[in-house]
XYZ file of C-alpha atoms in Angstrom:
613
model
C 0.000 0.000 0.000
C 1.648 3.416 -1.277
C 0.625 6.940 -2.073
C 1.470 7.596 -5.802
C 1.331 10.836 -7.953
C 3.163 12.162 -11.320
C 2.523 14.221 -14.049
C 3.301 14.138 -18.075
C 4.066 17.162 -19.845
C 4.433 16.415 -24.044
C 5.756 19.978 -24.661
C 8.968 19.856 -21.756
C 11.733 18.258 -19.829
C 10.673 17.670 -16.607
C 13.982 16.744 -15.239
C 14.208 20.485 -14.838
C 10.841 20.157 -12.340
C 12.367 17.691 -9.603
C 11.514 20.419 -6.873
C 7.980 19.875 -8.265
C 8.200 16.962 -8.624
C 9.175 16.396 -4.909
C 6.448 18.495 -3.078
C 3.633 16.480 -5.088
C 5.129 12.939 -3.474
C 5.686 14.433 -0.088
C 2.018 15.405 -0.020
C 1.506 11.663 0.171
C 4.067 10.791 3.206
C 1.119 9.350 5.257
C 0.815 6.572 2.516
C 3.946 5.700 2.598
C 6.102 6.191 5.668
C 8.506 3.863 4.884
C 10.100 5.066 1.716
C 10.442 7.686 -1.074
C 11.469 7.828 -4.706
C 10.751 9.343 -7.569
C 11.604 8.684 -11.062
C 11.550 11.463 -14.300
C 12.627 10.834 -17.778
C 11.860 13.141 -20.699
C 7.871 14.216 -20.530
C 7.357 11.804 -17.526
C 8.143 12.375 -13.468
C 6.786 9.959 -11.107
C 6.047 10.084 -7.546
C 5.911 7.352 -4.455
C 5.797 6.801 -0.940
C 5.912 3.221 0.036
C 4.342 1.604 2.787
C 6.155 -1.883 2.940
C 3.586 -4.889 2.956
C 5.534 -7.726 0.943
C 9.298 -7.804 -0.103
C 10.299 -5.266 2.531
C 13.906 -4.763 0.673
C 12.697 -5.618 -2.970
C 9.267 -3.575 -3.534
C 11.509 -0.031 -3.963
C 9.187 2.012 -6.455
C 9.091 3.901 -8.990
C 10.216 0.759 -10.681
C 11.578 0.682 -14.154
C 12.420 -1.677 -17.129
C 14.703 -0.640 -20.268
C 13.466 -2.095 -23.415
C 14.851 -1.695 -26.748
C 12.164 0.623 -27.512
C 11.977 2.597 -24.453
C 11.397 2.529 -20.659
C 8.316 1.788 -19.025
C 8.562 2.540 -15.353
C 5.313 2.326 -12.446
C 4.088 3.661 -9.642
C 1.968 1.466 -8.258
C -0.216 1.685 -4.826
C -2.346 -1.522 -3.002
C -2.291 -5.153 -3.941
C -2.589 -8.034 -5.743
C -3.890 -11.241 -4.389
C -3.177 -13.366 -7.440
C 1.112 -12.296 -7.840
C 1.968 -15.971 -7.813
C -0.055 -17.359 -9.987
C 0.560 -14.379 -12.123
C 4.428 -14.364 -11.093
C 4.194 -18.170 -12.332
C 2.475 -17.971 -15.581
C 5.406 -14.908 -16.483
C 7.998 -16.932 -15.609
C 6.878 -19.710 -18.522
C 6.619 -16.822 -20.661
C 10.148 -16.322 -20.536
C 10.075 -13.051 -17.646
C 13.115 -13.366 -15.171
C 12.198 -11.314 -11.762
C 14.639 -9.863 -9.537
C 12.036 -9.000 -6.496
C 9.371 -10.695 -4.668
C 7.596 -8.475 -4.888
C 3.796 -8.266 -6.491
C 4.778 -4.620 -7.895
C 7.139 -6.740 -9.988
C 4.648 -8.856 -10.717
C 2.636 -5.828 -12.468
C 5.445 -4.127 -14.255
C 6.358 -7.697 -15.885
C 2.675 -8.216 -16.650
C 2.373 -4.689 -18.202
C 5.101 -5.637 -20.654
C 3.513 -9.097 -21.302
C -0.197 -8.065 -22.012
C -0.469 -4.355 -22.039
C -3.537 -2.495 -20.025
C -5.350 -6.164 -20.605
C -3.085 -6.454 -17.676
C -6.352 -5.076 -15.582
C -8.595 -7.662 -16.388
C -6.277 -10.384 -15.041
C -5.730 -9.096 -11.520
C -7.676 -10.104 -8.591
C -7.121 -7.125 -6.018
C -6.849 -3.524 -5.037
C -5.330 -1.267 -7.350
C -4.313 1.884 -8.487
C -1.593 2.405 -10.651
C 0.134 4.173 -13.588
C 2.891 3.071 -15.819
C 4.621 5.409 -18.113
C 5.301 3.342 -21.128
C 7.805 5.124 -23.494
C 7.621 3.081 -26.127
C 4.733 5.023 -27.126
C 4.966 8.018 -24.892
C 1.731 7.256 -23.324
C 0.908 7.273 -19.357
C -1.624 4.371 -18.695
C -3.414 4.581 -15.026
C -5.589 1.562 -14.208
C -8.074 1.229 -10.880
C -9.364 -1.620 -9.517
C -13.135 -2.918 -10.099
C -14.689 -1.782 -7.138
C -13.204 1.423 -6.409
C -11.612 0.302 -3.091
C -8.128 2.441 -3.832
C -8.300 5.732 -4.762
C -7.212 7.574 -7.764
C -7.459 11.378 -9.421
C -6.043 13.203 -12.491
C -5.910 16.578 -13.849
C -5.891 17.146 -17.722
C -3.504 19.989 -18.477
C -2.909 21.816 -21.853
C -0.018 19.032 -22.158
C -0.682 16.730 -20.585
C -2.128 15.207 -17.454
C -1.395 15.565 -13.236
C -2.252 12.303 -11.149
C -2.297 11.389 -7.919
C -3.709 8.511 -4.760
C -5.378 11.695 -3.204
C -6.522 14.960 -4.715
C -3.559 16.970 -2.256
C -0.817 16.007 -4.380
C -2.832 17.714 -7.446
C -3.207 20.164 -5.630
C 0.352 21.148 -4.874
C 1.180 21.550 -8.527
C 1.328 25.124 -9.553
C -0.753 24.405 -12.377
C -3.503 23.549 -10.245
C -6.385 26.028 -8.310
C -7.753 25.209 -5.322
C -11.649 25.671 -6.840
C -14.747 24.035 -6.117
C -17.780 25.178 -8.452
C -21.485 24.522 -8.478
C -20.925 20.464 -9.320
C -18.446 20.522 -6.753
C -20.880 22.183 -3.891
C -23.702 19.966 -5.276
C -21.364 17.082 -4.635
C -20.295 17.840 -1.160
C -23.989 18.250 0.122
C -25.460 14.789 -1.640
C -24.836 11.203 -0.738
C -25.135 10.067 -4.268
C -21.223 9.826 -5.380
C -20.998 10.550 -8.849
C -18.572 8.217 -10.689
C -15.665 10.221 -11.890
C -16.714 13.387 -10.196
C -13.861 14.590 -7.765
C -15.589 17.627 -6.343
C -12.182 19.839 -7.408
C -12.528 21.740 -10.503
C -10.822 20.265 -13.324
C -10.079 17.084 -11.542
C -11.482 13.974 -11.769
C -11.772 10.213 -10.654
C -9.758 7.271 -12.757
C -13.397 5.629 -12.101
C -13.327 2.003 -10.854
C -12.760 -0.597 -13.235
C -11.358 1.629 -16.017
C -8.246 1.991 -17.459
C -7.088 5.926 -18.741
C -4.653 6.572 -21.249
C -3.315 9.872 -21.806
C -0.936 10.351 -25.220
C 0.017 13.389 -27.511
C -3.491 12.614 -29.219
C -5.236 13.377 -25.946
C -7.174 11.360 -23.470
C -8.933 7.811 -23.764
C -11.024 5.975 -21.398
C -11.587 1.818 -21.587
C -13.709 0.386 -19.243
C -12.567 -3.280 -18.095
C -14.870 -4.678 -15.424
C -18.959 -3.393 -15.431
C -21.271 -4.669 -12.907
C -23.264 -7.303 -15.118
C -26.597 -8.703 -15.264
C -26.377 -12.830 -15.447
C -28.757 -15.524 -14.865
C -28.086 -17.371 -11.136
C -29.349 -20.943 -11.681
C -27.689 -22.637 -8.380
C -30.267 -23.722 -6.080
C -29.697 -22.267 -2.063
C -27.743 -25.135 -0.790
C -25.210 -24.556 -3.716
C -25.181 -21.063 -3.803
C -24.397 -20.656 0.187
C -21.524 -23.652 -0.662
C -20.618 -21.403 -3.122
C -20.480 -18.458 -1.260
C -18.286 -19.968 1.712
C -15.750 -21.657 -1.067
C -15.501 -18.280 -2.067
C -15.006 -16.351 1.314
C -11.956 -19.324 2.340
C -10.077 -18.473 -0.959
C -10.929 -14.800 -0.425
C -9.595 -14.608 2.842
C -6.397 -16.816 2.685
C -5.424 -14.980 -0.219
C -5.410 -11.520 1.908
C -3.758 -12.832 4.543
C -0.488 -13.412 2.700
C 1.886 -10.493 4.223
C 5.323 -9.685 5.098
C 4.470 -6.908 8.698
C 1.740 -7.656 11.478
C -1.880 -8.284 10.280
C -5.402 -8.381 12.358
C -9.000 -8.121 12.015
C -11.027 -5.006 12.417
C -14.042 -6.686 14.237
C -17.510 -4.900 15.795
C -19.440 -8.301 16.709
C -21.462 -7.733 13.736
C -21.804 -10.647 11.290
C -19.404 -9.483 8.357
C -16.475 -8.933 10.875
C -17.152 -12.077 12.785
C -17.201 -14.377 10.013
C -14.132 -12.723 8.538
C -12.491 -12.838 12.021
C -13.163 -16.669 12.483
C -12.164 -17.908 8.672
C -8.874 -15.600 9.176
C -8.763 -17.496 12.763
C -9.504 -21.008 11.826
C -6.673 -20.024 8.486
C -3.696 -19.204 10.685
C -4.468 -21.833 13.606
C -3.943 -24.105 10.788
C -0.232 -22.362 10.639
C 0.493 -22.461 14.447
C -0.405 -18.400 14.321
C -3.182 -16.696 16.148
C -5.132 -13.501 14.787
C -5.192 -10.091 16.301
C -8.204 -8.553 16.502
C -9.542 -5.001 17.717
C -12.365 -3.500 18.639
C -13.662 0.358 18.440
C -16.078 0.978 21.980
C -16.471 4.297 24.204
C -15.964 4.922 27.695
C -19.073 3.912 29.453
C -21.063 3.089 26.523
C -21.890 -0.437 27.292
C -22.767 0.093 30.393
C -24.634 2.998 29.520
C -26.552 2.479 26.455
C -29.567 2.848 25.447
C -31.229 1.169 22.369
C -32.808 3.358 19.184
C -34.526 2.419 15.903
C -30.828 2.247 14.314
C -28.939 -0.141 17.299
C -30.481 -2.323 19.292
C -27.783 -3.780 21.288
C -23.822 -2.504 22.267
C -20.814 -3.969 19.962
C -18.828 -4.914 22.724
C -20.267 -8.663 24.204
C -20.773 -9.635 20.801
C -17.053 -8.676 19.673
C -16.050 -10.794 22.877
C -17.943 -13.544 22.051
C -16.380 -13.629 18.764
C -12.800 -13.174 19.992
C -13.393 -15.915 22.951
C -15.035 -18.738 20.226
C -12.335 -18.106 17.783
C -9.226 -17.393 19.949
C -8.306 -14.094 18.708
C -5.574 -11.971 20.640
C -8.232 -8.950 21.194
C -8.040 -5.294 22.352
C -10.697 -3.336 22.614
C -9.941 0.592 21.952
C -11.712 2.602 23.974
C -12.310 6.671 23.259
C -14.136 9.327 24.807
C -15.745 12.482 24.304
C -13.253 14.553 24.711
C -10.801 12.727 22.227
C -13.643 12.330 19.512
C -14.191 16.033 19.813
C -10.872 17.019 19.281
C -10.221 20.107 16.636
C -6.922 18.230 16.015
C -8.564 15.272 15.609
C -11.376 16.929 13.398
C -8.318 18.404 11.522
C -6.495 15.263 10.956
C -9.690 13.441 9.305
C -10.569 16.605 6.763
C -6.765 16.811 6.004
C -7.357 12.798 5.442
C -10.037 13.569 3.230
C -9.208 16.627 1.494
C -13.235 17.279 1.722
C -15.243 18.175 4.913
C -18.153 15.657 4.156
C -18.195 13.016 6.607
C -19.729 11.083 9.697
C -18.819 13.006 12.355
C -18.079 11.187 15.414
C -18.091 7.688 13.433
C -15.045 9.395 11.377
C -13.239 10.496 14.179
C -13.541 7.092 16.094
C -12.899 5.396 12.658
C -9.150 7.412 12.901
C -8.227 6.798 16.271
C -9.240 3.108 16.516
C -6.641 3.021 13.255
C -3.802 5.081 14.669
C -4.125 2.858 17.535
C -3.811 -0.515 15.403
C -1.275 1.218 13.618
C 1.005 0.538 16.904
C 0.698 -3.228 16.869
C -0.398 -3.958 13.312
C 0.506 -2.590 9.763
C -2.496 -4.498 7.898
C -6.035 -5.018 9.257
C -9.000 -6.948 7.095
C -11.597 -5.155 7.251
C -16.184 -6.547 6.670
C -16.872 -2.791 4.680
C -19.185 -3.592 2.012
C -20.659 -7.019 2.796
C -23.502 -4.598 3.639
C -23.684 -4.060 -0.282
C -23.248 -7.372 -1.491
C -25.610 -9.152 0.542
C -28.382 -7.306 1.682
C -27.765 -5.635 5.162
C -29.417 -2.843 5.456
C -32.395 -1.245 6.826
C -33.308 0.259 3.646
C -33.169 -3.163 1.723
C -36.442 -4.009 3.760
C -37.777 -0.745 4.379
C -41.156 -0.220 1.796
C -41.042 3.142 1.291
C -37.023 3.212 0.704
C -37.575 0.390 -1.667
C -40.597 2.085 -3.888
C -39.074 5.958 -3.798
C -38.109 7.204 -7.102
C -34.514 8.391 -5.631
C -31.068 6.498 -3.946
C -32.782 4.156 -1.180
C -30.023 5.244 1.668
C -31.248 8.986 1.246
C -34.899 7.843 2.377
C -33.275 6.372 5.330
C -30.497 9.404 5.756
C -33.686 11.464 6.205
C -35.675 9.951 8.365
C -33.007 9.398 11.434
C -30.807 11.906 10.449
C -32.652 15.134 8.691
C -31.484 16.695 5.694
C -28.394 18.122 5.271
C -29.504 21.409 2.999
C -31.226 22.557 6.384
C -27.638 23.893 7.387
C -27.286 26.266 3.997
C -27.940 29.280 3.801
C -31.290 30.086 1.390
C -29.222 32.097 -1.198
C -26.768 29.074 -1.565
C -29.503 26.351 -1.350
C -31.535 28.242 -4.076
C -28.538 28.199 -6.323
C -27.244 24.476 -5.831
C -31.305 23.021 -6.715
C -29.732 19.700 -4.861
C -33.006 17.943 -5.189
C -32.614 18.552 -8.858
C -29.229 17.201 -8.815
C -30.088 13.969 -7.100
C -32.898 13.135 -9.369
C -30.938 13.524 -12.304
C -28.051 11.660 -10.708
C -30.689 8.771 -9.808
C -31.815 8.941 -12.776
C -28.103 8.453 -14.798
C -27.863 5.563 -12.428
C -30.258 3.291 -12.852
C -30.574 3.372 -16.962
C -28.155 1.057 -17.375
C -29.189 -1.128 -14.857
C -29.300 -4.517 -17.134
C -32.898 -6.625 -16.051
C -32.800 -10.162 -16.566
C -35.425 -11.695 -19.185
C -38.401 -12.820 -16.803
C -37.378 -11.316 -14.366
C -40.218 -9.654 -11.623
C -41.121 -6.256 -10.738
C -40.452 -6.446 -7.350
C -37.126 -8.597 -7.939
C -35.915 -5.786 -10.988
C -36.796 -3.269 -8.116
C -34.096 -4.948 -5.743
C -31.755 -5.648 -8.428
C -31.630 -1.737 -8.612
C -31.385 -1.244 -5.139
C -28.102 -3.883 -5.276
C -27.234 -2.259 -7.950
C -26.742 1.454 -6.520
C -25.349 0.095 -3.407
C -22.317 -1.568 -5.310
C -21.547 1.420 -7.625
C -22.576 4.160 -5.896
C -22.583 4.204 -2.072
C -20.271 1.572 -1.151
C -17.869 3.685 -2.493
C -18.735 6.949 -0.385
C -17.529 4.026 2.387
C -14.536 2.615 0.859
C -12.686 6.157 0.127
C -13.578 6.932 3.920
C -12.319 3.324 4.878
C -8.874 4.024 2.745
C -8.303 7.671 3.551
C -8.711 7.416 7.735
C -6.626 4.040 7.514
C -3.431 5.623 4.977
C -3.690 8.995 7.088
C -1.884 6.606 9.727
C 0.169 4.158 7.334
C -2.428 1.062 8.035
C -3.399 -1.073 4.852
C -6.921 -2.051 5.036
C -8.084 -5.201 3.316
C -11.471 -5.458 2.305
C -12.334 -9.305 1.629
C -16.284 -8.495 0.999
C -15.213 -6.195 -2.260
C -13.494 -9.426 -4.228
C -15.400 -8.863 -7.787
C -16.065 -12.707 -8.216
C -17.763 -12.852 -5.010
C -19.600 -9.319 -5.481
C -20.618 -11.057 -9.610
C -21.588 -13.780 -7.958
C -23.969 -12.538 -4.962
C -25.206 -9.555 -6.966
C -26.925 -12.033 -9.507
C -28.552 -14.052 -6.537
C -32.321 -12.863 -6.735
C -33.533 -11.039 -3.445
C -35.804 -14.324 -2.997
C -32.411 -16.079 -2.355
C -30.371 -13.361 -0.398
C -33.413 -13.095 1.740
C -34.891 -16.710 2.356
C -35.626 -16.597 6.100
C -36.723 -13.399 5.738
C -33.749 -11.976 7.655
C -30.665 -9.778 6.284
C -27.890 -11.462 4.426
C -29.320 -14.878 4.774
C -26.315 -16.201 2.393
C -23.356 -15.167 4.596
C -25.009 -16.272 7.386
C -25.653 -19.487 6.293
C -22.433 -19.517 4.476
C -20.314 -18.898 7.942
C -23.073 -20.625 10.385
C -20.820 -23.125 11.434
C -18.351 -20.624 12.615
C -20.049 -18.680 14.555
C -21.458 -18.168 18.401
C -25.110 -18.218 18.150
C -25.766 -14.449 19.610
C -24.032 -13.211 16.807
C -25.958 -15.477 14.814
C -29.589 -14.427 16.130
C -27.976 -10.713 15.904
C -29.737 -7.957 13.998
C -27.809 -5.799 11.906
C -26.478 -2.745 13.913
C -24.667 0.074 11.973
C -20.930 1.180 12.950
C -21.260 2.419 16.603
C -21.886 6.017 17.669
C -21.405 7.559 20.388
C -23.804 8.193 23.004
C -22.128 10.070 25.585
C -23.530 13.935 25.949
C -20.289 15.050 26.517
C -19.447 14.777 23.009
C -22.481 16.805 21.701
C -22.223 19.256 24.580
C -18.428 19.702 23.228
C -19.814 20.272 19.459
C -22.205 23.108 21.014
C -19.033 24.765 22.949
C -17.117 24.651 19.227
C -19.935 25.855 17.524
C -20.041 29.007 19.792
C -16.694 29.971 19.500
C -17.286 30.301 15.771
C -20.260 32.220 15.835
C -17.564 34.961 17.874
C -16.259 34.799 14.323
C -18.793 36.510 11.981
C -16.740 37.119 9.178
C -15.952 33.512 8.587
C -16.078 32.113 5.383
C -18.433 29.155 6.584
C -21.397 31.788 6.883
C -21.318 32.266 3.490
C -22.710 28.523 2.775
C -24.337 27.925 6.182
C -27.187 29.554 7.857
C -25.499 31.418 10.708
C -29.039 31.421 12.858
C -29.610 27.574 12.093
C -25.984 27.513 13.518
C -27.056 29.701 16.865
C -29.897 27.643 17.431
C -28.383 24.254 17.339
C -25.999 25.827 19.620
C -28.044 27.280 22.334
C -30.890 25.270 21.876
C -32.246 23.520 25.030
C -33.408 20.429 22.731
C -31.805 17.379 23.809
C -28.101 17.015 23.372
C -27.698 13.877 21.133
C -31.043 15.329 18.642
C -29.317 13.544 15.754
C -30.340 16.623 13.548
C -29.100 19.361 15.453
C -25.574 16.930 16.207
C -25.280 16.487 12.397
C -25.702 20.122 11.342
C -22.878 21.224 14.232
C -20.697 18.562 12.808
C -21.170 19.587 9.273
C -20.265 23.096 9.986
C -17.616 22.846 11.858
C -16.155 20.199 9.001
C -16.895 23.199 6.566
C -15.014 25.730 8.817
C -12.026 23.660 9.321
C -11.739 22.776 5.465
C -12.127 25.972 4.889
C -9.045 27.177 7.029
C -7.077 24.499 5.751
C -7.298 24.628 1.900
C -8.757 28.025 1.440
C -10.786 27.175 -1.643
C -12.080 29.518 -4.198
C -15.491 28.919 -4.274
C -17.925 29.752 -6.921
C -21.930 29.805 -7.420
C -21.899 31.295 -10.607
């Protein structure tokens, strides 16, 4: 796992731009704490920080072949699960490697089969190879989006980078967000390609961009696909644990410290006892660790989102399958921290967010980050198999818009209720979102025969595993590389995600329950209260502490008038949630504090020029 960047100018020498150069890779140090490089030649400069997973002396990037024709060098940032089988089938092809390493793997498979490289690796990817044979940069990201990756078209050429930061510390570059970017920021309906920066965009998942002296081209290798599931249920759950066992002994291979991120929720728990059962089998026993809050299980109290506290069902887990568990505990005062607040926008370069679930989400990783250097992760089983409220929820499932912003709504309120009128009039967001909903279902592929109601879900599947589960997976990736920790995500392996997306809803759903498949699948392994457990969303906390710390922060704004956040928010909405005697964890008034305060500190940080013209 790496940070990577570079940019291509056809009309210079960028050998006389290493300063340049430089401050673009430094930008992504967090990645990769372990080691620099960079690497320029003619029109080409390449960036990289490494974070050292596998081959700790060999994987030294940018890494570079000479070939009669020209050099093709890479940059390369994540991993692939398949390197020795793909390392194996080079070597009968006549490649000789010098490295371990699976960045090896993809250089020598770039020479062998071009950018139909992408098709035959199983992993998390992004990457770009300069190939001057051609003169051409080639940037390739994996199928579901779990790595991120951004470029900037220039008059010449092209910028690129793991996060939009190292864009933006090219001269070249402005620091602008327009109306598309605004509309962006205040929807939950992630548009692919759309990077909220003007003039930057997303290498969008499964798609391989190729920038030449002819311009830009775009080939898209992997589409979510509509196929016919014939296996009957006792073959499709077989199918589905043959699957997960591959899945997850092929992301444990590593050269550092590994462990499970695990809540007591069923994803994490059945990834936590295959990984488990996997290494027992090697003499080795799995770390695990757990996010909880100072008096919260003692404390809690049950709502229409979580019925029960994480914490006995993560020690269930960690007792059945023998895990080596620590339970990270936070409190108020740390999840309200400006630093802390600072440290997850500067993560994200964007202030959109989940307030006290992102700031947990950062500390429980720069904890791990102490004893481990690669956690596997359950993000996105949620999306593959049916898990959340909204999947059941009739008016979610019949409303002409993204299912999650029914539910987003109902518990949380809407988040235009923090703009001011002038700017909501101008962004029209509901506008935006229906023709974004729109966009996203028309190519939504329905099977011959195939029922209204089971089309309907299909859709719903459908906009879960291209749109929103990858709001989650650049959260997941940005909060984890902020502190140099890899996260593996086993539930986001495409033959598994092909496979489950096909099952009909009649199949993901047969006892009625949520993700009836993995549950079956991964019965066997474990306790029955996690079992019998309903689905309960990444914890929040419940402490008043923390929203009686948001009010204090929100006050000492408002003694700043002149900020720039009063020219998107409404500065009264903002003096009511703060002096209001309403209760002190109204989800509403929380999530508006949060949101303005995110928009403050972003604000300070990058300083963009915004525009509503």
């Amino acid at each position: 796992m790496c940070g990577i960047t570079g940019w291509v100018s056809f009309d210079r020498d960028l050998r006389t731009e290493q300063a340049t150069v430089d401050t673009m890779t430094e930008t992504m140090a967090c990645r990769g704490p372990d080691d620099r490089g960079t690497w320029i030649e003619g029109p080409a400069a390449l960036g990289h920080r490494r974070l050292a997973i596998i081959d700790l002396p060999g994987g030294r990037q940018p890494m570079s072949v000479r070939t009669p024709d020209g050099t093709v060098a890479l940059v390369y940032s994540g991993e692939a699960y398949n390197f020795t089988e793909l390392r194996r089938e080079l070597t009968g092809r006549g490649h000789r490697f010098t490295t371990d390493s699976d960045t090896e793997v993809v250089l020598r498979g770039y020479l062998e089969w071009g950018d139909r490289l992408a098709e035959r690796l199983n992993g998390m990817y992004a990457f770009a190879v300069w190939d001057g044979r051609g003169d051409r940069l080639v940037m390739i990201r994996d199928r579901m989006g779990i790595k991120p990756f951004y470029y900037h078209p220039t008059p010449d050429g092209v910028l690129f980078g793991s996060e939009p930061k190292a864009i933006l510390a090219h001269p070249l570059t402005r620091a602008r967000v327009g109306l598309d970017g605004l509309r962006e920021l205040f929807t939950v309906v992630k548009t692919p390609g759309h990077a909220v920066w003007d003039g930057m965009y997303e290498v969008e998942p499964g798609t391989v961009v190729t920038v030449d002296r002819q311009g830009l081209h775009r080939r898209v290798y992997w589409r979510l696909e509509t196929r016919p599931h014939t296996d009957d249920r006792a073959t499709s759950i077989a199918t589905v644990r043959s699957l997960l066992e591959d899945i997850v002994r092929r992301q444990l291979v590593s050269d550092v410290p590994r462990c499970t991120l695990l809540s007591g929720g069923l994803d994490s728990s059945a990834m936590t006892a295959l990984a488990a059962r996997q290494l027992a089998e090697r003499g080795e026993t799995v770390r695990s660790f757990a996010v909880d809050f100072a008096g919260q299980t003692e404390n809690f109290v049950a709502d229409e989102l979580r019925g029960t506290p994480d914490t006995p069902f993560v020690h269930d887990v960690a007792r059945a399958s023998g895990t080596d568990h620590r339970d990270i505990v936070l409190d108020a005062g740390a999840l309200a921290d400006p630093d802390v607040r600072a440290a997850v926008i500067r993560a994200r370069d964007l202030p959109t967010g989940l307030g006290d679930m992102d700031a947990s989400l950062y500390l429980l990783f720069r904890a791990i980050r102490e004893h481990s250097t690669v956690a596997l992760s359950g993000e996105s089983a949620d999306e593959v198999f049916g898990g959340y409220l909204q999947f059941f929820d009739e008016e979610a499932r019949r409303a002409d818009t993204f299912p999650w912003l029914v539910h987003f709504g109902r518990h949380f309120g809407d988040d235009i209720d923090i703009l001011n009128p002038a700017v909501n009039k101008a962004l029209d967001l509901g506008a935006y979102i229906n023709e974004s909903y729109r966009t996203a279902v028309a190519d939504i592929q329905r099977l011959d025969g195939e029922s209204d109601f089971e089309y309907r879900m299909r859709r719903i599947c459908h906009l879960h595993l291209t749109r929103f589960v990858r709001i989650l997976l650049d959260r997941k990736d940005r909060a984890s590389m902020a502190v140099g920790l890899e996260v593996r995500v086993p539930y986001c392996d495409h033959r598994l995600v092909e496979y489950v997306y096909n099952a009909p809803w009649s199949l993901k759903s047969f006892d009625g329950r949520e993700k009836s498949l993995l549950r079956e699948a991964t019965a066997d392994l474990l306790p029955k209260s996690v079992y019998d457990r309903v689905k309960s969303p990444y914890p929040s906390t419940q402490d008043p502490a923390y929203a009686v710390a948001l009010r204090e922060h929100a006050k000492d704004l408002l003694t700043r008038p002149s900020h720039p956040v009063f020219d998107l928010v409404d500065r009264e909405r903002v003096r009511r949630d703060a002096y209001s005697d309403t209760p002190q964890t109204a989800q509403a008034s929380r999530r508006g504090l949060e949101m303005t305060l995110n928009l403050a500190v972003w604000l300070d940080l990058y300083k963009p020029e915004l525009s509503l013209g």
